[in-house]
Short mmCIF file of C-alpha atoms in Angstrom, two decimals:
data_model
loop_
_atom_site.label_atom_id
_atom_site.label_comp_id
_atom_site.label_asym_id
_atom_site.label_seq_id
_atom_site.Cartn_x
_atom_site.Cartn_y
_atom_site.Cartn_z
CA MET A 18 -45.90 33.74 62.69
CA ILE A 19 -48.95 34.17 64.91
CA SER A 20 -51.44 31.32 64.66
CA GLU A 21 -55.00 31.74 63.47
CA ALA A 22 -56.18 30.62 66.91
CA GLU A 23 -54.24 33.47 68.55
CA ILE A 24 -55.49 35.95 65.96
CA MET A 25 -59.06 34.89 66.66
CA LYS A 26 -58.62 35.71 70.36
CA LEU A 27 -58.08 39.35 69.36
CA ASN A 28 -61.56 39.45 67.78
CA PHE A 29 -65.16 38.83 68.74
CA PRO A 30 -66.17 35.27 67.82
CA ASP A 31 -68.78 34.16 65.27
CA ALA A 32 -68.71 37.21 63.02
CA PRO A 33 -70.67 38.32 61.14
CA LYS A 34 -74.02 38.07 62.87
CA VAL A 35 -76.66 40.65 61.94
CA ALA A 36 -80.44 41.03 62.08
CA ASP A 37 -82.59 40.73 58.97
CA THR A 38 -83.33 44.47 59.03
CA LEU A 39 -80.66 47.16 59.36
CA PRO A 40 -80.25 49.62 60.88
CA GLY A 41 -81.75 48.56 64.21
CA PRO A 42 -83.84 51.00 66.31
CA LYS A 43 -81.03 52.08 68.64
CA THR A 44 -78.64 52.63 65.76
CA LYS A 45 -81.19 54.60 63.75
CA GLU A 46 -82.05 56.86 66.70
CA ILE A 47 -78.40 57.79 67.28
CA TRP A 48 -77.67 58.18 63.56
CA ASP A 49 -80.70 60.39 62.97
CA LYS A 50 -79.74 62.61 65.92
CA SER A 51 -76.21 62.99 64.54
CA TRP A 52 -77.67 64.73 61.49
CA LYS A 53 -79.03 67.45 63.74
CA TYR A 54 -75.87 68.10 65.72
CA GLU A 55 -73.03 67.16 63.33
CA THR A 56 -71.82 68.57 60.03
CA PRO A 57 -73.04 67.15 56.71
CA THR A 58 -69.48 67.35 55.34
CA ARG A 59 -68.57 64.10 57.09
CA VAL A 60 -67.93 61.22 54.68
CA GLY A 61 -68.60 57.79 56.21
CA GLY A 62 -70.92 59.25 58.83
CA SER A 63 -73.09 60.83 56.16
CA TYR A 64 -73.46 57.95 53.72
CA LEU A 65 -73.80 54.79 55.79
CA GLN A 66 -76.50 54.36 58.43
CA PHE A 67 -74.01 52.82 60.79
CA VAL A 68 -73.15 53.56 64.42
CA TRP A 69 -70.17 52.15 66.26
CA ASP A 70 -70.65 50.84 69.79
CA THR A 71 -67.81 48.38 70.49
CA ALA A 72 -64.90 47.10 68.40
CA LEU A 73 -62.27 44.42 68.84
CA GLY A 74 -59.66 43.37 66.31
CA SER A 75 -61.47 43.31 62.98
CA THR A 76 -64.97 43.10 64.43
CA ILE A 77 -67.52 45.78 65.32
CA LYS A 78 -70.76 45.78 67.28
CA ASP A 79 -73.44 48.39 66.76
CA PRO A 80 -75.78 49.61 69.55
CA ASP A 81 -78.32 46.92 68.62
CA GLY A 82 -75.79 44.12 69.10
CA ASN A 83 -75.24 43.38 65.41
CA LEU A 84 -71.74 42.03 64.78
CA PHE A 85 -69.81 43.11 61.66
CA ILE A 86 -66.48 42.29 60.02
CA ASP A 87 -64.49 45.48 59.44
CA MET A 88 -63.02 45.65 55.95
CA THR A 89 -62.22 49.36 56.32
CA GLY A 90 -59.48 49.13 58.95
CA GLY A 91 -60.17 52.76 59.77
CA LEU A 92 -58.84 53.49 56.26
CA GLY A 93 -55.37 52.60 57.46
CA VAL A 94 -55.70 53.46 61.15
CA ASN A 95 -56.42 50.10 62.77
CA ASN A 96 -53.45 48.16 61.44
CA VAL A 97 -52.96 46.27 64.72
CA GLY A 98 -56.73 46.01 65.19
CA HIS A 99 -59.33 47.75 67.29
CA SER A 100 -58.61 47.93 71.03
CA HIS A 101 -55.55 45.68 70.94
CA PRO A 102 -54.99 44.52 74.56
CA ARG A 103 -51.42 45.80 74.61
CA VAL A 104 -52.57 49.22 73.40
CA VAL A 105 -55.30 49.34 76.04
CA GLU A 106 -52.70 48.44 78.67
CA THR A 107 -50.45 51.27 77.47
CA VAL A 108 -53.30 53.79 77.64
CA LEU A 109 -54.17 52.75 81.19
CA LYS A 110 -50.53 53.03 82.22
CA GLN A 111 -49.68 56.34 80.52
CA ALA A 112 -52.93 58.32 80.90
CA PRO A 113 -52.70 58.81 84.68
CA LYS A 114 -49.10 59.94 84.35
CA LEU A 115 -48.94 62.46 81.49
CA MET A 116 -50.86 63.29 78.33
CA HIS A 117 -50.70 66.86 76.97
CA THR A 118 -47.41 68.80 76.97
CA LEU A 119 -47.91 71.43 74.27
CA ASP A 120 -45.44 70.93 71.41
CA MET A 121 -42.67 70.25 73.93
CA VAL A 122 -40.39 67.35 74.76
CA ASN A 123 -41.71 64.46 76.83
CA GLY A 124 -40.35 60.98 77.41
CA PRO A 125 -42.57 58.98 75.02
CA ARG A 126 -42.19 61.64 72.33
CA ALA A 127 -38.38 61.59 72.46
CA ALA A 128 -38.35 57.79 72.44
CA LEU A 129 -40.74 57.68 69.48
CA ALA A 130 -38.68 60.09 67.38
CA GLU A 131 -35.65 57.84 67.89
CA LYS A 132 -37.63 54.66 67.18
CA LEU A 133 -39.10 56.13 63.99
CA ALA A 134 -35.61 56.84 62.69
CA GLU A 135 -34.73 53.18 63.27
CA ILE A 136 -37.65 51.84 61.21
CA MET A 137 -37.54 54.29 58.29
CA PRO A 138 -36.77 53.07 54.75
CA GLN A 139 -33.44 53.36 53.00
CA GLY A 140 -32.17 56.93 52.86
CA LEU A 141 -34.02 58.00 56.01
CA LYS A 142 -33.12 55.08 58.26
CA ASN A 143 -31.16 56.48 61.22
CA ASN A 144 -30.71 59.58 59.09
CA CYS A 145 -33.75 61.73 59.81
CA PHE A 146 -35.55 63.97 62.26
CA THR A 147 -39.30 64.05 62.89
CA ALA A 148 -41.90 66.81 62.86
CA PHE A 149 -45.00 65.68 64.74
CA ASP A 150 -48.56 66.66 63.86
CA ALA A 151 -52.09 65.63 64.77
CA SER A 152 -53.73 65.01 61.36
CA GLY A 153 -52.77 63.72 57.94
CA SER A 154 -53.62 67.01 56.26
CA GLY A 155 -51.51 68.84 58.85
CA ALA A 156 -48.52 66.57 58.26
CA ILE A 157 -48.76 67.14 54.50
CA GLU A 158 -48.87 70.89 55.10
CA THR A 159 -45.69 70.60 57.14
CA ALA A 160 -43.91 68.56 54.48
CA ILE A 161 -44.76 71.05 51.72
CA LYS A 162 -43.77 74.06 53.84
CA TYR A 163 -40.47 72.39 54.67
CA ALA A 164 -39.82 71.57 51.01
CA LYS A 165 -40.31 75.22 50.09
CA MET A 166 -38.02 76.47 52.85
CA ILE A 167 -35.34 73.84 52.21
CA THR A 168 -35.16 74.32 48.44
CA GLY A 169 -36.13 77.98 48.14
CA LYS A 170 -38.52 76.93 45.36
CA LYS A 171 -42.30 77.10 45.24
CA GLU A 172 -43.80 74.64 42.76
CA ILE A 173 -45.31 71.35 43.93
CA ILE A 174 -45.78 68.32 41.70
CA ALA A 175 -48.46 65.78 42.59
CA PHE A 176 -50.31 63.15 40.59
CA GLN A 177 -53.67 62.66 38.96
CA GLY A 178 -55.79 60.49 41.25
CA ALA A 179 -54.05 61.77 44.36
CA TYR A 180 -55.47 62.32 47.81
CA HIS A 181 -53.28 64.19 50.30
CA GLY A 182 -55.79 65.93 52.55
CA VAL A 183 -58.33 68.72 52.69
CA TYR A 184 -56.57 71.84 54.06
CA GLY A 185 -54.54 74.46 52.22
CA HIS A 186 -51.69 72.87 50.29
CA SER A 187 -53.06 69.37 50.86
CA LEU A 188 -56.41 70.23 49.27
CA ALA A 189 -54.64 71.78 46.28
CA LEU A 190 -52.89 68.42 45.84
CA THR A 191 -56.07 66.35 46.20
CA VAL A 192 -57.95 65.95 42.91
CA SER A 193 -61.42 64.59 43.71
CA PRO A 194 -64.06 67.15 42.64
CA HIS A 195 -66.17 66.03 45.59
CA TYR A 196 -63.57 67.39 48.01
CA ARG A 197 -62.65 70.47 45.94
CA ASN A 198 -65.84 71.94 44.54
CA GLY A 199 -66.96 75.01 46.44
CA TYR A 200 -63.68 75.42 48.32
CA GLU A 201 -61.82 77.36 45.63
CA PRO A 202 -59.46 79.09 45.12
CA PHE A 203 -56.65 76.69 45.93
CA VAL A 204 -53.05 77.28 46.90
CA SER A 205 -51.14 78.19 43.72
CA ASN A 206 -48.24 76.41 42.03
CA ALA A 207 -49.63 72.88 42.43
CA HIS A 208 -49.39 70.70 39.31
CA HIS A 209 -50.70 67.20 38.61
CA LEU A 210 -49.12 64.63 36.29
CA PRO A 211 -50.18 61.10 35.27
CA TYR A 212 -49.78 58.32 37.85
CA GLY A 213 -48.83 54.73 37.09
CA TYR A 214 -52.44 53.51 36.89
CA CYS A 215 -51.95 50.89 34.23
CA TYR A 216 -55.56 49.71 34.02
CA ARG A 217 -56.52 53.21 32.87
CA CYS A 218 -53.30 54.38 31.20
CA PHE A 219 -53.38 58.08 30.33
CA ILE A 220 -52.29 57.33 26.75
CA GLY A 221 -54.30 54.12 26.41
CA ALA A 222 -51.20 51.93 26.21
CA LYS A 223 -50.48 48.60 27.88
CA TYR A 224 -47.66 47.77 30.26
CA PRO A 225 -44.82 47.09 29.54
CA GLU A 226 -45.21 48.19 25.90
CA CYS A 227 -45.96 51.69 27.22
CA GLY A 228 -42.28 52.19 28.01
CA MET A 229 -43.28 53.77 31.36
CA ALA A 230 -44.60 56.87 29.60
CA CYS A 231 -46.16 58.20 32.83
CA ALA A 232 -42.90 58.26 34.80
CA LYS A 233 -40.89 59.47 31.83
CA TYR A 234 -43.36 62.30 31.31
CA LEU A 235 -42.61 63.48 34.83
CA ASP A 236 -38.90 63.43 34.01
CA TYR A 237 -39.59 65.40 30.83
CA VAL A 238 -41.67 68.05 32.60
CA LEU A 239 -39.18 68.51 35.44
CA ASN A 240 -36.01 68.49 33.40
CA THR A 241 -36.87 70.06 30.04
CA PRO A 242 -37.04 73.82 29.32
CA TYR A 243 -40.32 75.49 28.41
CA THR A 244 -42.60 72.95 30.11
CA GLY A 245 -43.92 75.59 32.48
CA ILE A 246 -42.24 74.08 35.55
CA THR A 247 -39.27 76.20 36.55
CA GLN A 248 -39.06 76.00 40.35
CA PRO A 249 -39.97 72.46 41.46
CA ALA A 250 -39.63 72.29 45.24
CA CYS A 251 -40.90 68.73 45.53
CA VAL A 252 -42.72 65.81 44.05
CA ILE A 253 -45.24 64.26 46.45
CA VAL A 254 -46.61 60.81 45.75
CA GLU A 255 -48.52 57.97 47.38
CA PRO A 256 -46.62 54.67 46.92
CA ILE A 257 -50.03 53.10 46.37
CA GLN A 258 -52.79 55.59 45.66
CA GLY A 259 -55.55 55.33 48.25
CA GLU A 260 -58.70 57.26 47.35
CA GLY A 261 -57.54 57.11 43.72
CA GLY A 262 -58.21 53.37 43.61
CA TYR A 263 -55.54 51.41 45.51
CA CYS A 264 -53.27 51.47 42.50
CA PRO A 265 -49.73 50.07 42.84
CA PRO A 266 -47.62 51.32 39.92
CA PRO A 267 -45.18 49.10 37.99
CA ASN A 268 -41.74 48.26 39.36
CA GLU A 269 -39.98 50.83 37.17
CA PHE A 270 -42.17 53.78 38.17
CA PHE A 271 -40.57 54.98 41.38
CA PRO A 272 -36.92 54.57 40.34
CA ILE A 273 -37.62 56.80 37.33
CA VAL A 274 -39.49 59.32 39.48
CA ALA A 275 -36.71 59.39 42.08
CA GLU A 276 -34.03 59.94 39.46
CA ALA A 277 -36.06 62.74 37.84
CA CYS A 278 -36.35 64.48 41.21
CA LYS A 279 -32.63 64.18 41.78
CA LYS A 280 -31.83 65.74 38.40
CA ALA A 281 -34.28 68.59 38.98
CA GLY A 282 -33.18 69.31 42.54
CA ALA A 283 -36.71 68.59 43.76
CA LEU A 284 -37.34 66.74 47.01
CA LEU A 285 -39.12 63.39 46.82
CA ILE A 286 -41.90 63.16 49.43
CA VAL A 287 -43.74 59.86 49.89
CA ASP A 288 -47.16 60.03 51.51
CA GLU A 289 -47.44 56.81 53.54
CA ILE A 290 -50.39 57.91 55.65
CA GLN A 291 -52.76 55.27 54.27
CA ALA A 292 -50.44 52.70 52.70
CA GLY A 293 -47.73 52.64 55.35
CA PHE A 294 -47.00 50.90 58.63
CA GLY A 295 -47.10 47.27 57.61
CA ARG A 296 -50.27 47.31 55.55
CA THR A 297 -48.65 46.15 52.29
CA GLY A 298 -46.49 43.52 53.98
CA LYS A 299 -43.58 45.94 54.33
CA MET A 300 -43.15 48.52 57.07
CA TRP A 301 -43.43 51.24 54.41
CA ALA A 302 -45.11 50.74 51.06
CA ILE A 303 -42.24 52.43 49.20
CA GLU A 304 -40.04 49.51 50.30
CA ASN A 305 -41.90 47.37 47.77
CA TRP A 306 -39.86 49.34 45.21
CA GLY A 307 -36.41 48.57 46.62
CA GLY A 308 -33.67 51.17 46.35
CA VAL A 309 -35.88 54.26 46.27
CA GLU A 310 -34.69 56.80 48.86
CA PRO A 311 -37.21 59.53 49.71
CA ASP A 312 -36.21 62.89 51.15
CA MET A 313 -39.29 62.94 53.36
CA LEU A 314 -41.82 60.37 54.47
CA VAL A 315 -45.22 61.45 55.77
CA TRP A 316 -46.73 58.95 58.20
CA GLY A 317 -49.91 58.75 60.24
CA LYS A 318 -52.98 56.59 60.78
CA GLY A 319 -51.58 53.16 61.66
CA VAL A 320 -48.54 54.37 63.63
CA ALA A 321 -50.52 55.65 66.62
CA GLY A 322 -53.61 53.76 65.56
CA GLU A 323 -56.65 54.90 67.45
CA LEU A 324 -55.06 58.09 68.79
CA PRO A 325 -54.46 61.16 66.59
CA LEU A 326 -50.77 61.40 65.77
CA THR A 327 -49.02 61.96 62.45
CA GLY A 328 -45.68 63.29 61.35
CA VAL A 329 -42.98 63.84 58.78
CA ALA A 330 -39.59 62.16 58.73
CA VAL A 331 -37.05 64.46 57.06
CA ARG A 332 -33.47 63.75 55.98
CA ALA A 333 -31.06 64.88 58.69
CA GLU A 334 -29.04 67.06 56.32
CA TYR A 335 -32.00 69.44 55.93
CA GLN A 336 -32.40 70.26 59.62
CA SER A 337 -30.07 73.25 59.40
CA LYS A 338 -32.13 74.75 56.56
CA LEU A 339 -35.26 75.21 58.70
CA GLU A 340 -35.90 78.31 60.78
CA VAL A 341 -35.97 77.54 64.50
CA GLY A 342 -39.40 78.09 66.07
CA SER A 343 -41.09 78.93 62.77
CA GLN A 344 -44.03 76.49 63.11
CA PRO A 345 -45.85 76.60 66.46
CA ALA A 346 -48.44 73.95 67.30
CA THR A 347 -50.53 72.81 70.25
CA PHE A 348 -51.32 69.11 70.10
CA PRO A 349 -48.49 67.34 68.18
CA GLY A 350 -46.40 64.86 70.13
CA ASN A 351 -49.02 64.21 72.82
CA ALA A 352 -47.40 61.88 75.38
CA LEU A 353 -50.30 59.42 75.40
CA ALA A 354 -50.41 59.14 71.61
CA CYS A 355 -46.62 58.72 71.45
CA ALA A 356 -46.70 55.97 74.08
CA VAL A 357 -49.36 54.13 72.07
CA ALA A 358 -47.32 54.58 68.88
CA LEU A 359 -44.33 52.95 70.56
CA THR A 360 -46.51 50.01 71.54
CA ASN A 361 -47.90 49.72 68.02
CA ILE A 362 -44.37 49.64 66.60
CA ASP A 363 -43.45 46.88 69.03
CA ILE A 364 -46.51 44.89 67.93
CA MET A 365 -45.85 45.46 64.24
CA THR A 366 -42.15 44.55 64.42
CA ASP A 367 -42.52 41.52 66.72
CA PRO A 368 -40.78 38.65 64.83
CA GLU A 369 -42.80 36.06 66.73
CA THR A 370 -46.17 37.27 65.47
CA ASP A 371 -44.81 38.62 62.13
CA LEU A 372 -47.97 40.52 61.19
CA MET A 373 -46.34 41.94 58.07
CA GLY A 374 -45.27 38.52 56.82
CA ARG A 375 -48.78 37.25 57.51
CA ALA A 376 -50.24 40.18 55.55
CA ARG A 377 -48.20 39.15 52.52
CA VAL A 378 -49.24 35.49 52.72
CA VAL A 379 -52.91 35.87 53.65
CA GLY A 380 -53.29 38.92 51.39
CA GLU A 381 -52.15 36.91 48.38
CA GLU A 382 -54.57 34.10 49.25
CA ILE A 383 -57.47 36.53 49.44
CA MET A 384 -56.43 38.23 46.19
CA ASN A 385 -56.58 34.79 44.55
CA ILE A 386 -60.25 34.51 45.54
CA TYR A 387 -60.96 37.70 43.61
CA ARG A 388 -58.72 36.70 40.70
CA GLU A 389 -60.52 33.38 40.36
CA ALA A 390 -63.87 35.17 40.30
CA GLN A 391 -62.51 37.63 37.72
CA LYS A 392 -61.98 34.79 35.23
CA THR A 393 -65.71 34.27 34.76
CA SER A 394 -67.22 37.55 35.91
CA PRO A 395 -68.17 40.05 33.19
CA VAL A 396 -67.92 42.94 35.67
CA ILE A 397 -64.69 42.38 37.63
CA GLY A 398 -62.33 44.51 35.58
CA GLU A 399 -59.19 44.42 37.69
CA VAL A 400 -57.94 42.98 40.96
CA ARG A 401 -54.92 44.80 42.41
CA GLY A 402 -53.05 45.61 45.58
CA LYS A 403 -50.41 44.42 48.03
CA GLY A 404 -50.76 42.75 51.41
CA PHE A 405 -53.91 43.89 53.22
CA MET A 406 -54.47 46.80 50.83
CA MET A 407 -56.42 45.58 47.83
CA CYS A 408 -59.10 46.71 45.42
CA VAL A 409 -61.58 45.09 43.06
CA GLU A 410 -62.63 47.47 40.28
CA LEU A 411 -66.05 46.81 38.76
CA VAL A 412 -66.98 47.75 35.20
CA LYS A 413 -70.00 47.43 32.94
CA ASN A 414 -67.88 46.02 30.15
CA LYS A 415 -64.40 44.50 30.50
CA GLU A 416 -63.47 45.51 26.95
CA THR A 417 -64.42 49.18 27.19
CA LYS A 418 -63.72 49.40 30.96
CA GLU A 419 -66.78 51.59 31.41
CA PRO A 420 -67.25 51.94 35.18
CA ILE A 421 -70.39 50.68 36.87
CA ASP A 422 -72.79 53.42 37.94
CA GLY A 423 -71.97 55.10 41.23
CA GLU A 424 -75.46 54.49 42.63
CA LYS A 425 -75.13 50.77 41.96
CA ALA A 426 -71.70 50.69 43.60
CA PHE A 427 -73.27 52.34 46.65
CA GLY A 428 -76.10 49.80 46.57
CA LEU A 429 -73.58 46.98 46.57
CA MET A 430 -71.82 48.57 49.54
CA ILE A 431 -75.16 48.64 51.41
CA ALA A 432 -75.80 45.01 50.45
CA LEU A 433 -72.45 44.09 51.99
CA GLN A 434 -73.35 45.96 55.16
CA ASN A 435 -76.64 44.05 55.33
CA LYS A 436 -74.56 40.86 55.24
CA GLY A 437 -72.41 42.10 58.12
CA ILE A 438 -69.43 43.35 56.07
CA LEU A 439 -68.39 47.01 56.50
CA ASN A 440 -66.71 48.27 53.35
CA PHE A 441 -66.04 51.54 51.50
CA VAL A 442 -65.62 52.24 47.79
CA CYS A 443 -62.79 54.23 46.22
CA GLY A 444 -61.39 55.13 42.83
CA ARG A 445 -61.80 57.86 40.27
CA TYR A 446 -65.28 56.62 39.38
CA GLY A 447 -66.29 55.30 42.81
CA ASN A 448 -66.33 51.78 41.36
CA GLY A 449 -63.44 50.27 43.32
CA PHE A 450 -64.21 48.13 46.36
CA ARG A 451 -61.34 48.35 48.80
CA PHE A 452 -60.47 45.66 51.29
CA MET A 453 -58.05 46.88 53.94
CA PRO A 454 -58.94 45.24 57.25
CA PRO A 455 -56.72 45.24 60.33
CA LEU A 456 -53.67 42.99 60.07
CA THR A 457 -55.15 41.07 63.01
CA THR A 458 -58.13 39.91 60.91
CA PRO A 459 -58.63 36.12 61.10
CA LYS A 460 -58.16 34.47 57.73
CA ALA A 461 -61.61 32.91 58.09
CA TYR A 462 -63.18 36.35 58.49
CA PHE A 463 -61.32 37.78 55.51
CA GLU A 464 -62.35 34.81 53.38
CA LYS A 465 -65.95 35.24 54.53
CA ALA A 466 -65.91 38.90 53.48
CA ALA A 467 -64.29 38.12 50.11
CA LYS A 468 -66.66 35.28 49.27
CA THR A 469 -69.68 37.32 50.35
CA PHE A 470 -68.57 40.13 48.03
CA VAL A 471 -68.00 37.76 45.13
CA GLN A 472 -71.41 36.16 45.64
CA LEU A 473 -73.19 39.52 45.76
CA VAL A 474 -71.40 40.65 42.60
CA LYS A 475 -72.46 37.43 40.87
CA GLU A 476 -76.09 37.92 41.92
CA GLN A 477 -76.09 41.52 40.65
CA GLU A 478 -74.02 41.08 37.47
CA GLY A 479 -76.93 41.72 35.12
CA ASP A 480 -77.96 44.93 36.85
CA LEU A 481 -74.37 46.17 37.23
CA GLN A 482 -73.87 45.98 33.46
CA LYS A 483 -76.84 48.26 32.70
#
């Protein structure tokens, strides 16, 4: 496993280090100007007065020279860290040779499709073909279109709390009102069922006494007459919900879901865009539920890292069911992005550095910091997650689980930024603080971020309960 000294070399030293007043003048000037020339529909760029200037590993500098620890990890993009030296080397080598090729074969693209088949989970491993895309929403669109063509059915089953994108089918599957309101009507035949979010069980039960009612309800709806679902093409699910609150369901959840899909003749699609590529300590998050074999796996973010590349891995047996040339595209499979993806896979699978093993070990140690604080804090309702994908959910009252106010959650996020910690909230009530830094984050930096968060929560406990 890579040493902490070697990990530190991939980052700026002495983080965090910020001025007493943020944002600084250079940052504010650029940020203010962005409001004139950029859309207000941006998310991070609209809420946080933050401007990126330079980044390395898990550290970021703004234009005023303030140094931050990145707890966002690009929301799953920067799994090997910002500007990893091997990635930079690949860009410098590939860019002068070849970049854009339309949606046509090139050397890095062909090599990546083969490599992806080698690292897929059970069921898809060396038994799949890849459809490339350039965005997560686009990859989800492709997966749903394929499911309809393969099965000849038209209904799509997703889950409450889901986020799958913001275009067409993907927006119909995403449930946050903030992303949906004003963009109606949505693509038809999308249905949402309860997810395995045990802290807020849809029937108010406790695990395991619940008997896995959420997963069994899916089975009931798919495989019982007169439920209103008659043509299920697919069930699409995040192994760990992202925007929904970084919720890993119980061990029994996915085996029941997979079996229900099999009985109904519906394809099982796992959306690994945010949770996948080593983040949970496994190459794919679904591998934390051993034995589950998806029909498709949607990947993105961390695979090509800082270059836009996503895709769908589809079981080989379905290739003959798709119409040749039926989905034209311009940018998917860009040679530069594919070359970087190959490098990222090499970094992630290197047994000497063992970033995934380190994510399991260090992630558990950091989770224990939050769990220890939870014992005495009246507002830390739940600590959950796997590897470097974790969430602390804050509540006004641990008995009633009433969420803290959204404005106060935002205020806490700003307080973290003022301490040099960049962090975003998540969850159905915006009360979950997610910690998903690059896997190349020094343990000392992660501990600093965790302890800073715990201290701020302790200082604000009285106000958070109001």
